[in-house]
Every structure is written in structure tokens, then in C-alpha cells.
Amino acid sequence: MLKITSTYPRATKVLESYKKYVVSQAKSNLTRQGAKGNLHNSIKGYVSKKFNRSVSGKFAGGSSMPSLEFKLNEYGVYQDQGVKGTDPVDGRHKAKSGNSIFGRQGHFRKSKKALPIKAIKNWAEKRGLNPYAVAKSVHQKGITKTLFFSKPFMRRYQPMLKQYHEAISMDLANNIGNQIVKHLKKKQ
């Protein structure tokens, strides 16, 4: 019986390369925009492979295909994609694009019980600002999208997919060839 398993070394290498590119470009985009600190340090990518296990929990050989996951602070998504304000036009600020993080547009609760989102609250408190005033300002004016993460991610996404699929096919072909050679050696 021929058992086909693979650890996908070429595919893992493609994902590692893509991860390194996206993380470094996103951090350099933030640096160019003058934003360093927690968001800059929070951008990370993880390539993971899950190894196959038997029912008893022992490794059975081979693995599932590698996957890539990016993580960054919650407010990084809002800074990257932008937030549309309810009253985005006032002398200095033009209309912002992006989805509202505050629910339906035009709705802002003035109740003292309504706390701003955690990211805005932490940012405001570190700078000695009133978190409610900052949340209201963001609600009205919005946040301009910067695409610090999306641009490098999308720039190399399609070429990476092509390389990834080619690498997987090469890994599988190499593994099948190795398994056939082993099987033939055992028969001789």
C-alpha cells in the first residue's frame, strides 16, 4: 500500500516569504505616516501547519496544507479601512470613506453609560484626553483610510497564490516520487 503524505516545504516557504513582505511593508507604511508604537509592534503574521494525528493522538505522518494568518491591534483595521463620519464636512475634514464602526450612521448616544470602543478609550486616556469627546469627534468626522496594510497585502496576493499552488503541486509530486522509490526498494 502506498501512503502519500507531505509536509509542504515549498508551500511553507512561499507563505513565509509573503508574510515577511506584507508585515515589513505595513510597518514601513506606518513609519512613513509617522505612526509608531503599539500598532506598529502589533503587526504579525503566523504560518501554521497542523500535523495529522491518529485517533490515539499520536502523529500519523504528513500534515494539512500550511495556512497564513495576520494579526494586528483592533484599531489598526479602522485606521487601514477608514471610518465614515456622520458629519464629515467641516473646514478641515472632507468626507471619509469606509464603514461606520458605530452602527447606523447619525446615531451617537450621549449617555454617560455608553463607552467608546476600547481602542479609542485607551488612545485618549494615554494622551490625557476625554474619551467621550474623542469618540464623538471620530463619530462626526470619521477617520481617513490609510490602507497601510491592505496595499502591500493586495499587491502581492495574486502572484503569491500562483506560487503557492505551484509549490503545493511540486511538494505533492516530490512526495509521491519519494514514496514510490521507497515502495520499490522494499519490494527488491
Short mmCIF file of N, CA and C in Angstrom, two decimals:
data_model
loop_
_atom_site.label_atom_id
_atom_site.label_comp_id
_atom_site.label_asym_id
_atom_site.label_seq_id
_atom_site.Cartn_x
_atom_site.Cartn_y
_atom_site.Cartn_z
N MET A 1 0.84 -1.18 0.00
CA MET A 1 0.00 0.00 0.00
C MET A 1 0.88 1.24 0.00
N LEU A 2 0.56 2.20 -0.85
CA LEU A 2 1.32 3.44 -0.98
C LEU A 2 0.65 4.52 -0.15
N LYS A 3 1.37 5.07 0.82
CA LYS A 3 0.82 6.11 1.69
C LYS A 3 1.40 7.45 1.26
N ILE A 4 0.53 8.39 0.92
CA ILE A 4 1.01 9.69 0.43
C ILE A 4 0.77 10.75 1.49
N THR A 5 1.84 11.33 1.97
CA THR A 5 1.78 12.41 2.96
C THR A 5 2.81 13.47 2.56
N SER A 6 2.63 14.65 3.05
CA SER A 6 3.59 15.71 2.73
C SER A 6 3.63 16.73 3.86
N THR A 7 4.76 17.36 4.01
CA THR A 7 4.90 18.45 4.98
C THR A 7 4.92 19.80 4.26
N TYR A 8 4.83 19.81 2.93
CA TYR A 8 4.73 21.01 2.11
C TYR A 8 5.84 22.03 2.38
N PRO A 9 7.10 21.67 2.21
CA PRO A 9 8.17 22.63 2.49
C PRO A 9 8.21 23.81 1.52
N ARG A 10 7.94 23.58 0.25
CA ARG A 10 7.97 24.68 -0.72
C ARG A 10 6.80 25.64 -0.49
N ALA A 11 5.64 25.11 -0.22
CA ALA A 11 4.46 25.95 0.03
C ALA A 11 4.67 26.79 1.30
N THR A 12 5.26 26.18 2.31
CA THR A 12 5.54 26.92 3.54
C THR A 12 6.51 28.06 3.27
N LYS A 13 7.51 27.81 2.45
CA LYS A 13 8.49 28.84 2.10
C LYS A 13 7.82 30.01 1.37
N VAL A 14 6.88 29.73 0.47
CA VAL A 14 6.16 30.78 -0.25
C VAL A 14 5.36 31.63 0.73
N LEU A 15 4.65 30.98 1.67
CA LEU A 15 3.86 31.73 2.65
C LEU A 15 4.74 32.56 3.58
N GLU A 16 5.87 31.99 3.99
CA GLU A 16 6.80 32.73 4.85
C GLU A 16 7.31 33.99 4.14
N SER A 17 7.64 33.86 2.88
CA SER A 17 8.13 35.00 2.10
C SER A 17 7.05 36.08 1.99
N TYR A 18 5.83 35.67 1.69
CA TYR A 18 4.71 36.61 1.56
C TYR A 18 4.44 37.29 2.90
N LYS A 19 4.45 36.52 3.98
CA LYS A 19 4.23 37.07 5.32
C LYS A 19 5.27 38.13 5.64
N LYS A 20 6.53 37.82 5.38
CA LYS A 20 7.61 38.75 5.67
C LYS A 20 7.44 40.05 4.87
N TYR A 21 7.06 39.93 3.60
CA TYR A 21 6.86 41.11 2.76
C TYR A 21 5.73 41.98 3.29
N VAL A 22 4.57 41.38 3.56
CA VAL A 22 3.40 42.15 3.99
C VAL A 22 3.67 42.85 5.32
N VAL A 23 4.23 42.12 6.28
CA VAL A 23 4.49 42.71 7.61
C VAL A 23 5.50 43.84 7.50
N SER A 24 6.58 43.64 6.76
CA SER A 24 7.60 44.69 6.66
C SER A 24 7.07 45.91 5.93
N GLN A 25 6.29 45.72 4.86
CA GLN A 25 5.73 46.85 4.12
C GLN A 25 4.68 47.60 4.94
N ALA A 26 3.85 46.88 5.67
CA ALA A 26 2.84 47.53 6.51
C ALA A 26 3.51 48.37 7.59
N LYS A 27 4.56 47.82 8.21
CA LYS A 27 5.28 48.59 9.24
C LYS A 27 5.97 49.79 8.64
N SER A 28 6.55 49.64 7.45
CA SER A 28 7.24 50.78 6.83
C SER A 28 6.23 51.84 6.40
N ASN A 29 5.02 51.43 5.96
CA ASN A 29 3.97 52.40 5.63
C ASN A 29 3.56 53.20 6.86
N LEU A 30 3.43 52.53 7.99
CA LEU A 30 3.09 53.23 9.22
C LEU A 30 4.19 54.21 9.62
N THR A 31 5.44 53.79 9.47
CA THR A 31 6.56 54.66 9.81
C THR A 31 6.55 55.91 8.93
N ARG A 32 6.29 55.72 7.63
CA ARG A 32 6.22 56.87 6.72
C ARG A 32 5.11 57.82 7.10
N GLN A 33 4.02 57.29 7.64
CA GLN A 33 2.88 58.11 8.04
C GLN A 33 3.08 58.71 9.43
N GLY A 34 4.20 58.38 10.06
CA GLY A 34 4.52 58.94 11.37
C GLY A 34 3.85 58.20 12.52
N ALA A 35 3.33 57.04 12.29
CA ALA A 35 2.66 56.28 13.34
C ALA A 35 3.54 55.13 13.78
N LYS A 36 4.08 55.22 14.96
CA LYS A 36 4.86 54.12 15.54
C LYS A 36 4.20 53.75 16.86
N GLY A 37 4.69 52.72 17.47
CA GLY A 37 4.18 52.36 18.78
C GLY A 37 3.45 51.05 18.76
N ASN A 38 2.33 51.00 19.49
CA ASN A 38 1.61 49.75 19.70
C ASN A 38 1.13 49.12 18.40
N LEU A 39 0.56 49.92 17.50
CA LEU A 39 0.05 49.37 16.25
C LEU A 39 1.21 48.82 15.42
N HIS A 40 2.29 49.57 15.33
CA HIS A 40 3.48 49.15 14.57
C HIS A 40 4.00 47.82 15.10
N ASN A 41 4.07 47.70 16.41
CA ASN A 41 4.61 46.48 17.03
C ASN A 41 3.63 45.31 17.01
N SER A 42 2.33 45.59 16.82
CA SER A 42 1.33 44.52 16.89
C SER A 42 1.17 43.76 15.58
N ILE A 43 1.70 44.27 14.49
CA ILE A 43 1.52 43.62 13.19
C ILE A 43 2.40 42.37 13.13
N LYS A 44 1.75 41.23 13.02
CA LYS A 44 2.47 39.96 12.98
C LYS A 44 1.76 39.01 12.03
N GLY A 45 2.53 38.07 11.51
CA GLY A 45 1.97 37.04 10.65
C GLY A 45 2.40 35.68 11.17
N TYR A 46 1.54 34.68 11.02
CA TYR A 46 1.83 33.34 11.51
C TYR A 46 1.52 32.31 10.43
N VAL A 47 2.52 31.51 10.08
CA VAL A 47 2.32 30.39 9.17
C VAL A 47 2.18 29.15 10.03
N SER A 48 1.08 28.44 9.86
CA SER A 48 0.87 27.26 10.70
C SER A 48 0.60 26.03 9.85
N LYS A 49 1.07 24.90 10.37
CA LYS A 49 0.81 23.60 9.76
C LYS A 49 0.29 22.70 10.86
N LYS A 50 -0.79 22.02 10.59
CA LYS A 50 -1.32 21.08 11.56
C LYS A 50 -0.92 19.68 11.10
N PHE A 51 -0.24 18.97 11.97
CA PHE A 51 0.18 17.62 11.64
C PHE A 51 -0.95 16.64 11.90
N ASN A 52 -1.08 15.67 11.02
CA ASN A 52 -2.13 14.66 11.16
C ASN A 52 -1.85 13.77 12.37
N ARG A 53 -2.90 13.48 13.09
CA ARG A 53 -2.79 12.63 14.27
C ARG A 53 -3.75 11.46 14.13
N SER A 54 -3.38 10.36 14.75
CA SER A 54 -4.27 9.20 14.76
C SER A 54 -5.33 9.40 15.83
N VAL A 55 -6.24 8.44 15.95
CA VAL A 55 -7.30 8.51 16.94
C VAL A 55 -6.72 8.57 18.35
N SER A 56 -5.61 7.89 18.57
CA SER A 56 -5.00 7.88 19.90
C SER A 56 -4.21 9.15 20.19
N GLY A 57 -4.06 10.05 19.20
CA GLY A 57 -3.37 11.31 19.43
C GLY A 57 -1.92 11.32 18.99
N LYS A 58 -1.41 10.18 18.50
CA LYS A 58 -0.02 10.13 18.05
C LYS A 58 0.06 10.68 16.64
N PHE A 59 1.24 11.21 16.28
CA PHE A 59 1.44 11.72 14.94
C PHE A 59 1.32 10.59 13.93
N ALA A 60 0.53 10.81 12.89
CA ALA A 60 0.29 9.77 11.88
C ALA A 60 1.08 10.06 10.60
N GLY A 61 1.85 11.13 10.59
CA GLY A 61 2.63 11.48 9.41
C GLY A 61 1.90 12.46 8.53
N GLY A 62 2.65 13.30 7.88
CA GLY A 62 2.06 14.29 6.99
C GLY A 62 1.41 15.43 7.74
N SER A 63 0.86 16.34 7.00
CA SER A 63 0.20 17.49 7.63
C SER A 63 -0.84 18.04 6.68
N SER A 64 -1.67 18.91 7.22
CA SER A 64 -2.60 19.63 6.36
C SER A 64 -1.81 20.76 5.70
N MET A 65 -2.37 21.35 4.68
CA MET A 65 -1.65 22.40 3.98
C MET A 65 -1.39 23.58 4.91
N PRO A 66 -0.25 24.23 4.75
CA PRO A 66 0.06 25.36 5.62
C PRO A 66 -0.91 26.52 5.38
N SER A 67 -1.15 27.29 6.42
CA SER A 67 -2.04 28.45 6.30
C SER A 67 -1.34 29.66 6.90
N LEU A 68 -1.79 30.84 6.49
CA LEU A 68 -1.18 32.09 6.92
C LEU A 68 -2.25 32.95 7.58
N GLU A 69 -1.89 33.53 8.71
CA GLU A 69 -2.82 34.40 9.44
C GLU A 69 -2.07 35.65 9.87
N PHE A 70 -2.70 36.81 9.69
CA PHE A 70 -2.13 38.08 10.13
C PHE A 70 -2.91 38.58 11.33
N LYS A 71 -2.20 39.17 12.28
CA LYS A 71 -2.86 39.76 13.45
C LYS A 71 -2.31 41.16 13.68
N LEU A 72 -3.20 42.07 14.10
CA LEU A 72 -2.80 43.42 14.49
C LEU A 72 -3.86 43.96 15.44
N ASN A 73 -3.53 45.05 16.11
CA ASN A 73 -4.46 45.63 17.06
C ASN A 73 -5.77 46.00 16.38
N GLU A 74 -6.85 45.97 17.15
CA GLU A 74 -8.19 46.20 16.62
C GLU A 74 -8.29 47.54 15.88
N TYR A 75 -7.74 48.59 16.44
CA TYR A 75 -7.90 49.90 15.81
C TYR A 75 -7.10 50.01 14.51
N GLY A 76 -6.20 49.08 14.27
CA GLY A 76 -5.46 49.07 13.01
C GLY A 76 -6.38 48.85 11.82
N VAL A 77 -7.43 48.07 12.02
CA VAL A 77 -8.41 47.81 10.95
C VAL A 77 -9.13 49.12 10.61
N TYR A 78 -9.48 49.90 11.63
CA TYR A 78 -10.18 51.16 11.39
C TYR A 78 -9.26 52.17 10.71
N GLN A 79 -8.00 52.18 11.11
CA GLN A 79 -7.05 53.10 10.50
C GLN A 79 -6.77 52.69 9.05
N ASP A 80 -6.71 51.40 8.79
CA ASP A 80 -6.45 50.92 7.44
C ASP A 80 -7.65 51.17 6.52
N GLN A 81 -8.84 50.80 6.95
CA GLN A 81 -10.03 50.89 6.10
C GLN A 81 -10.79 52.21 6.21
N GLY A 82 -10.55 52.96 7.28
CA GLY A 82 -11.24 54.23 7.44
C GLY A 82 -12.61 54.04 8.09
N VAL A 83 -13.16 55.13 8.56
CA VAL A 83 -14.46 55.14 9.21
C VAL A 83 -15.23 56.33 8.66
N LYS A 84 -16.44 56.10 8.21
CA LYS A 84 -17.25 57.17 7.66
C LYS A 84 -17.94 57.91 8.79
N GLY A 85 -17.80 59.22 8.82
CA GLY A 85 -18.42 60.03 9.85
C GLY A 85 -19.84 60.42 9.49
N THR A 86 -20.59 60.91 10.49
CA THR A 86 -21.97 61.34 10.26
C THR A 86 -22.02 62.75 9.70
N ASP A 87 -21.02 63.57 10.02
CA ASP A 87 -20.96 64.95 9.54
C ASP A 87 -19.53 65.19 9.06
N PRO A 88 -19.13 64.54 7.95
CA PRO A 88 -17.72 64.54 7.57
C PRO A 88 -17.19 65.83 6.97
N VAL A 89 -18.04 66.84 6.74
CA VAL A 89 -17.53 68.05 6.12
C VAL A 89 -17.54 69.18 7.14
N ASP A 90 -16.36 69.63 7.51
CA ASP A 90 -16.20 70.85 8.29
C ASP A 90 -14.83 71.39 7.90
N GLY A 91 -14.69 72.61 7.59
CA GLY A 91 -13.48 73.24 7.12
C GLY A 91 -12.29 72.36 6.76
N ARG A 92 -11.76 71.59 7.72
CA ARG A 92 -10.53 70.82 7.51
C ARG A 92 -10.77 69.41 7.01
N HIS A 93 -11.89 68.82 7.32
CA HIS A 93 -12.11 67.41 7.03
C HIS A 93 -13.09 67.23 5.88
N LYS A 94 -12.70 66.50 4.90
CA LYS A 94 -13.61 66.16 3.81
C LYS A 94 -14.22 64.81 4.10
N ALA A 95 -15.15 64.40 3.28
CA ALA A 95 -15.85 63.14 3.51
C ALA A 95 -14.88 61.98 3.62
N LYS A 96 -15.09 61.14 4.60
CA LYS A 96 -14.25 59.97 4.82
C LYS A 96 -14.93 58.77 4.19
N SER A 97 -14.14 57.79 3.81
CA SER A 97 -14.75 56.59 3.26
C SER A 97 -14.52 55.43 4.21
N GLY A 98 -15.32 54.43 4.10
CA GLY A 98 -15.20 53.26 4.96
C GLY A 98 -16.52 53.01 5.66
N ASN A 99 -16.62 51.94 6.38
CA ASN A 99 -17.84 51.59 7.09
C ASN A 99 -17.82 52.20 8.48
N SER A 100 -18.99 52.59 8.94
CA SER A 100 -19.11 53.15 10.27
C SER A 100 -18.95 52.06 11.31
N ILE A 101 -18.13 52.32 12.32
CA ILE A 101 -17.96 51.34 13.39
C ILE A 101 -18.94 51.59 14.52
N PHE A 102 -19.78 52.61 14.37
CA PHE A 102 -20.69 52.99 15.43
C PHE A 102 -22.13 52.58 15.15
N GLY A 103 -22.33 51.62 14.30
CA GLY A 103 -23.69 51.22 13.97
C GLY A 103 -24.26 52.09 12.88
N ARG A 104 -25.56 52.36 12.95
CA ARG A 104 -26.17 53.13 11.86
C ARG A 104 -25.67 54.56 11.90
N GLN A 105 -25.52 55.14 10.73
CA GLN A 105 -24.97 56.48 10.60
C GLN A 105 -25.91 57.50 11.25
N GLY A 106 -25.33 58.47 11.92
CA GLY A 106 -26.11 59.52 12.55
C GLY A 106 -26.53 59.21 13.96
N HIS A 107 -26.19 58.06 14.46
CA HIS A 107 -26.60 57.65 15.80
C HIS A 107 -25.41 57.71 16.74
N PHE A 108 -25.52 58.52 17.77
CA PHE A 108 -24.47 58.60 18.78
C PHE A 108 -25.16 58.81 20.11
N ARG A 109 -25.00 57.90 21.03
CA ARG A 109 -25.65 58.02 22.32
C ARG A 109 -24.83 58.94 23.22
N LYS A 110 -25.49 59.90 23.82
CA LYS A 110 -24.80 60.85 24.69
C LYS A 110 -24.81 60.40 26.14
N SER A 111 -25.38 59.25 26.39
CA SER A 111 -25.46 58.73 27.74
C SER A 111 -24.06 58.48 28.30
N LYS A 112 -23.88 58.75 29.59
CA LYS A 112 -22.58 58.50 30.21
C LYS A 112 -22.28 57.01 30.30
N LYS A 113 -23.31 56.18 30.19
CA LYS A 113 -23.11 54.73 30.24
C LYS A 113 -22.53 54.19 28.93
N ALA A 114 -22.71 54.92 27.84
CA ALA A 114 -22.23 54.46 26.53
C ALA A 114 -20.74 54.78 26.41
N LEU A 115 -19.93 53.75 26.59
CA LEU A 115 -18.49 53.95 26.50
C LEU A 115 -18.03 53.87 25.05
N PRO A 116 -17.00 54.65 24.68
CA PRO A 116 -16.44 54.49 23.35
C PRO A 116 -15.71 53.15 23.24
N ILE A 117 -15.44 52.73 22.02
CA ILE A 117 -14.77 51.44 21.87
C ILE A 117 -13.43 51.47 22.60
N LYS A 118 -12.98 50.32 22.99
CA LYS A 118 -11.79 50.17 23.83
C LYS A 118 -10.55 50.83 23.23
N ALA A 119 -10.37 50.68 21.93
CA ALA A 119 -9.18 51.24 21.28
C ALA A 119 -9.15 52.76 21.39
N ILE A 120 -10.30 53.41 21.17
CA ILE A 120 -10.36 54.88 21.26
C ILE A 120 -10.17 55.30 22.72
N LYS A 121 -10.78 54.57 23.62
CA LYS A 121 -10.69 54.91 25.04
C LYS A 121 -9.23 54.84 25.51
N ASN A 122 -8.53 53.76 25.16
CA ASN A 122 -7.13 53.62 25.56
C ASN A 122 -6.26 54.71 24.95
N TRP A 123 -6.48 55.00 23.66
CA TRP A 123 -5.69 56.02 22.97
C TRP A 123 -5.89 57.39 23.63
N ALA A 124 -7.14 57.74 23.92
CA ALA A 124 -7.45 59.04 24.51
C ALA A 124 -6.89 59.16 25.92
N GLU A 125 -7.02 58.12 26.72
CA GLU A 125 -6.55 58.17 28.10
C GLU A 125 -5.04 58.31 28.17
N LYS A 126 -4.30 57.67 27.25
CA LYS A 126 -2.84 57.79 27.23
C LYS A 126 -2.40 59.22 26.95
N ARG A 127 -3.24 59.96 26.22
CA ARG A 127 -2.89 61.34 25.86
C ARG A 127 -3.57 62.38 26.75
N GLY A 128 -4.27 61.91 27.77
CA GLY A 128 -4.92 62.82 28.70
C GLY A 128 -6.15 63.50 28.12
N LEU A 129 -6.80 62.85 27.15
CA LEU A 129 -7.98 63.42 26.51
C LEU A 129 -9.24 62.74 27.03
N ASN A 130 -10.34 63.41 26.87
CA ASN A 130 -11.63 62.85 27.27
C ASN A 130 -12.04 61.82 26.22
N PRO A 131 -12.17 60.53 26.59
CA PRO A 131 -12.50 59.50 25.60
C PRO A 131 -13.86 59.72 24.93
N TYR A 132 -14.82 60.32 25.65
CA TYR A 132 -16.13 60.57 25.07
C TYR A 132 -16.03 61.63 23.98
N ALA A 133 -15.23 62.67 24.22
CA ALA A 133 -15.06 63.72 23.22
C ALA A 133 -14.35 63.18 21.98
N VAL A 134 -13.36 62.34 22.19
CA VAL A 134 -12.64 61.74 21.06
C VAL A 134 -13.58 60.84 20.27
N ALA A 135 -14.38 60.02 20.96
CA ALA A 135 -15.32 59.13 20.28
C ALA A 135 -16.35 59.94 19.48
N LYS A 136 -16.81 61.04 20.06
CA LYS A 136 -17.79 61.88 19.36
C LYS A 136 -17.16 62.52 18.13
N SER A 137 -15.91 62.96 18.25
CA SER A 137 -15.22 63.57 17.12
C SER A 137 -15.02 62.57 15.99
N VAL A 138 -14.62 61.36 16.35
CA VAL A 138 -14.45 60.32 15.33
C VAL A 138 -15.79 59.99 14.70
N HIS A 139 -16.83 59.96 15.52
CA HIS A 139 -18.17 59.66 15.04
C HIS A 139 -18.62 60.71 14.02
N GLN A 140 -18.32 61.96 14.28
CA GLN A 140 -18.75 63.03 13.39
C GLN A 140 -17.85 63.18 12.17
N LYS A 141 -16.55 63.19 12.39
CA LYS A 141 -15.60 63.47 11.30
C LYS A 141 -15.14 62.23 10.56
N GLY A 142 -15.13 61.10 11.26
CA GLY A 142 -14.65 59.87 10.64
C GLY A 142 -13.14 59.77 10.72
N ILE A 143 -12.60 58.74 10.09
CA ILE A 143 -11.15 58.53 10.03
C ILE A 143 -10.81 58.26 8.57
N THR A 144 -9.83 58.97 8.06
CA THR A 144 -9.40 58.77 6.68
C THR A 144 -8.70 57.43 6.56
N LYS A 145 -9.03 56.68 5.50
CA LYS A 145 -8.37 55.38 5.33
C LYS A 145 -6.94 55.59 4.86
N THR A 146 -6.06 54.74 5.38
CA THR A 146 -4.64 54.84 5.03
C THR A 146 -4.18 53.67 4.18
N LEU A 147 -4.85 52.54 4.26
CA LEU A 147 -4.50 51.32 3.52
C LEU A 147 -3.06 50.89 3.76
N PHE A 148 -2.54 51.16 4.96
CA PHE A 148 -1.16 50.80 5.28
C PHE A 148 -0.94 49.29 5.20
N PHE A 149 -1.98 48.51 5.50
CA PHE A 149 -1.87 47.05 5.46
C PHE A 149 -2.44 46.48 4.15
N SER A 150 -3.55 47.01 3.70
CA SER A 150 -4.24 46.47 2.53
C SER A 150 -3.43 46.58 1.24
N LYS A 151 -2.70 47.69 1.07
CA LYS A 151 -1.94 47.86 -0.17
C LYS A 151 -0.87 46.78 -0.36
N PRO A 152 0.02 46.56 0.62
CA PRO A 152 1.01 45.50 0.40
C PRO A 152 0.38 44.11 0.34
N PHE A 153 -0.70 43.90 1.08
CA PHE A 153 -1.38 42.60 1.06
C PHE A 153 -1.90 42.30 -0.34
N MET A 154 -2.60 43.25 -0.94
CA MET A 154 -3.20 43.03 -2.25
C MET A 154 -2.16 43.08 -3.38
N ARG A 155 -1.10 43.85 -3.21
CA ARG A 155 -0.09 44.00 -4.27
C ARG A 155 0.52 42.65 -4.64
N ARG A 156 0.78 41.81 -3.67
CA ARG A 156 1.43 40.53 -3.94
C ARG A 156 0.51 39.32 -3.75
N TYR A 157 -0.78 39.54 -3.55
CA TYR A 157 -1.68 38.44 -3.27
C TYR A 157 -1.82 37.48 -4.45
N GLN A 158 -2.15 37.98 -5.63
CA GLN A 158 -2.34 37.11 -6.80
C GLN A 158 -1.07 36.36 -7.19
N PRO A 159 0.10 37.05 -7.28
CA PRO A 159 1.32 36.29 -7.58
C PRO A 159 1.64 35.24 -6.52
N MET A 160 1.36 35.55 -5.26
CA MET A 160 1.62 34.58 -4.19
C MET A 160 0.73 33.35 -4.35
N LEU A 161 -0.54 33.55 -4.70
CA LEU A 161 -1.44 32.41 -4.89
C LEU A 161 -0.93 31.48 -5.99
N LYS A 162 -0.46 32.07 -7.08
CA LYS A 162 0.07 31.25 -8.17
C LYS A 162 1.29 30.45 -7.71
N GLN A 163 2.21 31.12 -7.01
CA GLN A 163 3.41 30.44 -6.49
C GLN A 163 3.02 29.36 -5.47
N TYR A 164 2.05 29.65 -4.64
CA TYR A 164 1.59 28.72 -3.60
C TYR A 164 1.04 27.45 -4.23
N HIS A 165 0.19 27.61 -5.24
CA HIS A 165 -0.39 26.42 -5.89
C HIS A 165 0.68 25.60 -6.61
N GLU A 166 1.63 26.27 -7.26
CA GLU A 166 2.72 25.55 -7.92
C GLU A 166 3.58 24.81 -6.88
N ALA A 167 3.84 25.48 -5.75
CA ALA A 167 4.65 24.86 -4.70
C ALA A 167 3.96 23.62 -4.12
N ILE A 168 2.67 23.71 -3.92
CA ILE A 168 1.93 22.55 -3.38
C ILE A 168 2.00 21.39 -4.36
N SER A 169 1.80 21.67 -5.64
CA SER A 169 1.85 20.58 -6.62
C SER A 169 3.25 19.96 -6.68
N MET A 170 4.29 20.80 -6.58
CA MET A 170 5.66 20.28 -6.58
C MET A 170 5.92 19.45 -5.32
N ASP A 171 5.44 19.92 -4.17
CA ASP A 171 5.61 19.17 -2.92
C ASP A 171 4.94 17.81 -3.00
N LEU A 172 3.71 17.78 -3.52
CA LEU A 172 2.99 16.51 -3.63
C LEU A 172 3.67 15.58 -4.63
N ALA A 173 4.09 16.12 -5.77
CA ALA A 173 4.76 15.28 -6.78
C ALA A 173 6.06 14.71 -6.23
N ASN A 174 6.81 15.55 -5.52
CA ASN A 174 8.07 15.10 -4.91
C ASN A 174 7.81 14.00 -3.88
N ASN A 175 6.78 14.19 -3.09
CA ASN A 175 6.46 13.21 -2.06
C ASN A 175 5.99 11.90 -2.67
N ILE A 176 5.16 11.97 -3.70
CA ILE A 176 4.70 10.75 -4.37
C ILE A 176 5.89 10.00 -4.96
N GLY A 177 6.80 10.75 -5.60
CA GLY A 177 8.00 10.12 -6.16
C GLY A 177 8.83 9.44 -5.09
N ASN A 178 9.02 10.10 -3.95
CA ASN A 178 9.79 9.51 -2.85
C ASN A 178 9.11 8.26 -2.30
N GLN A 179 7.78 8.31 -2.18
CA GLN A 179 7.05 7.15 -1.67
C GLN A 179 7.14 5.97 -2.63
N ILE A 180 7.10 6.24 -3.93
CA ILE A 180 7.22 5.16 -4.93
C ILE A 180 8.61 4.53 -4.86
N VAL A 181 9.64 5.37 -4.74
CA VAL A 181 11.01 4.86 -4.63
C VAL A 181 11.15 3.98 -3.39
N LYS A 182 10.62 4.42 -2.25
CA LYS A 182 10.67 3.62 -1.02
C LYS A 182 9.95 2.29 -1.21
N HIS A 183 8.79 2.35 -1.83
CA HIS A 183 7.99 1.14 -2.03
C HIS A 183 8.73 0.14 -2.94
N LEU A 184 9.37 0.66 -3.99
CA LEU A 184 10.11 -0.22 -4.89
C LEU A 184 11.34 -0.82 -4.22
N LYS A 185 12.01 -0.06 -3.37
CA LYS A 185 13.17 -0.57 -2.65
C LYS A 185 12.78 -1.69 -1.69
N LYS A 186 11.60 -1.54 -1.07
CA LYS A 186 11.13 -2.57 -0.14
C LYS A 186 10.83 -3.88 -0.88
N LYS A 187 10.32 -3.77 -2.09
CA LYS A 187 9.99 -4.97 -2.87
C LYS A 187 11.23 -5.71 -3.36
N GLN A 188 12.31 -4.97 -3.55
CA GLN A 188 13.54 -5.60 -4.05
C GLN A 188 14.28 -6.22 -2.95
#
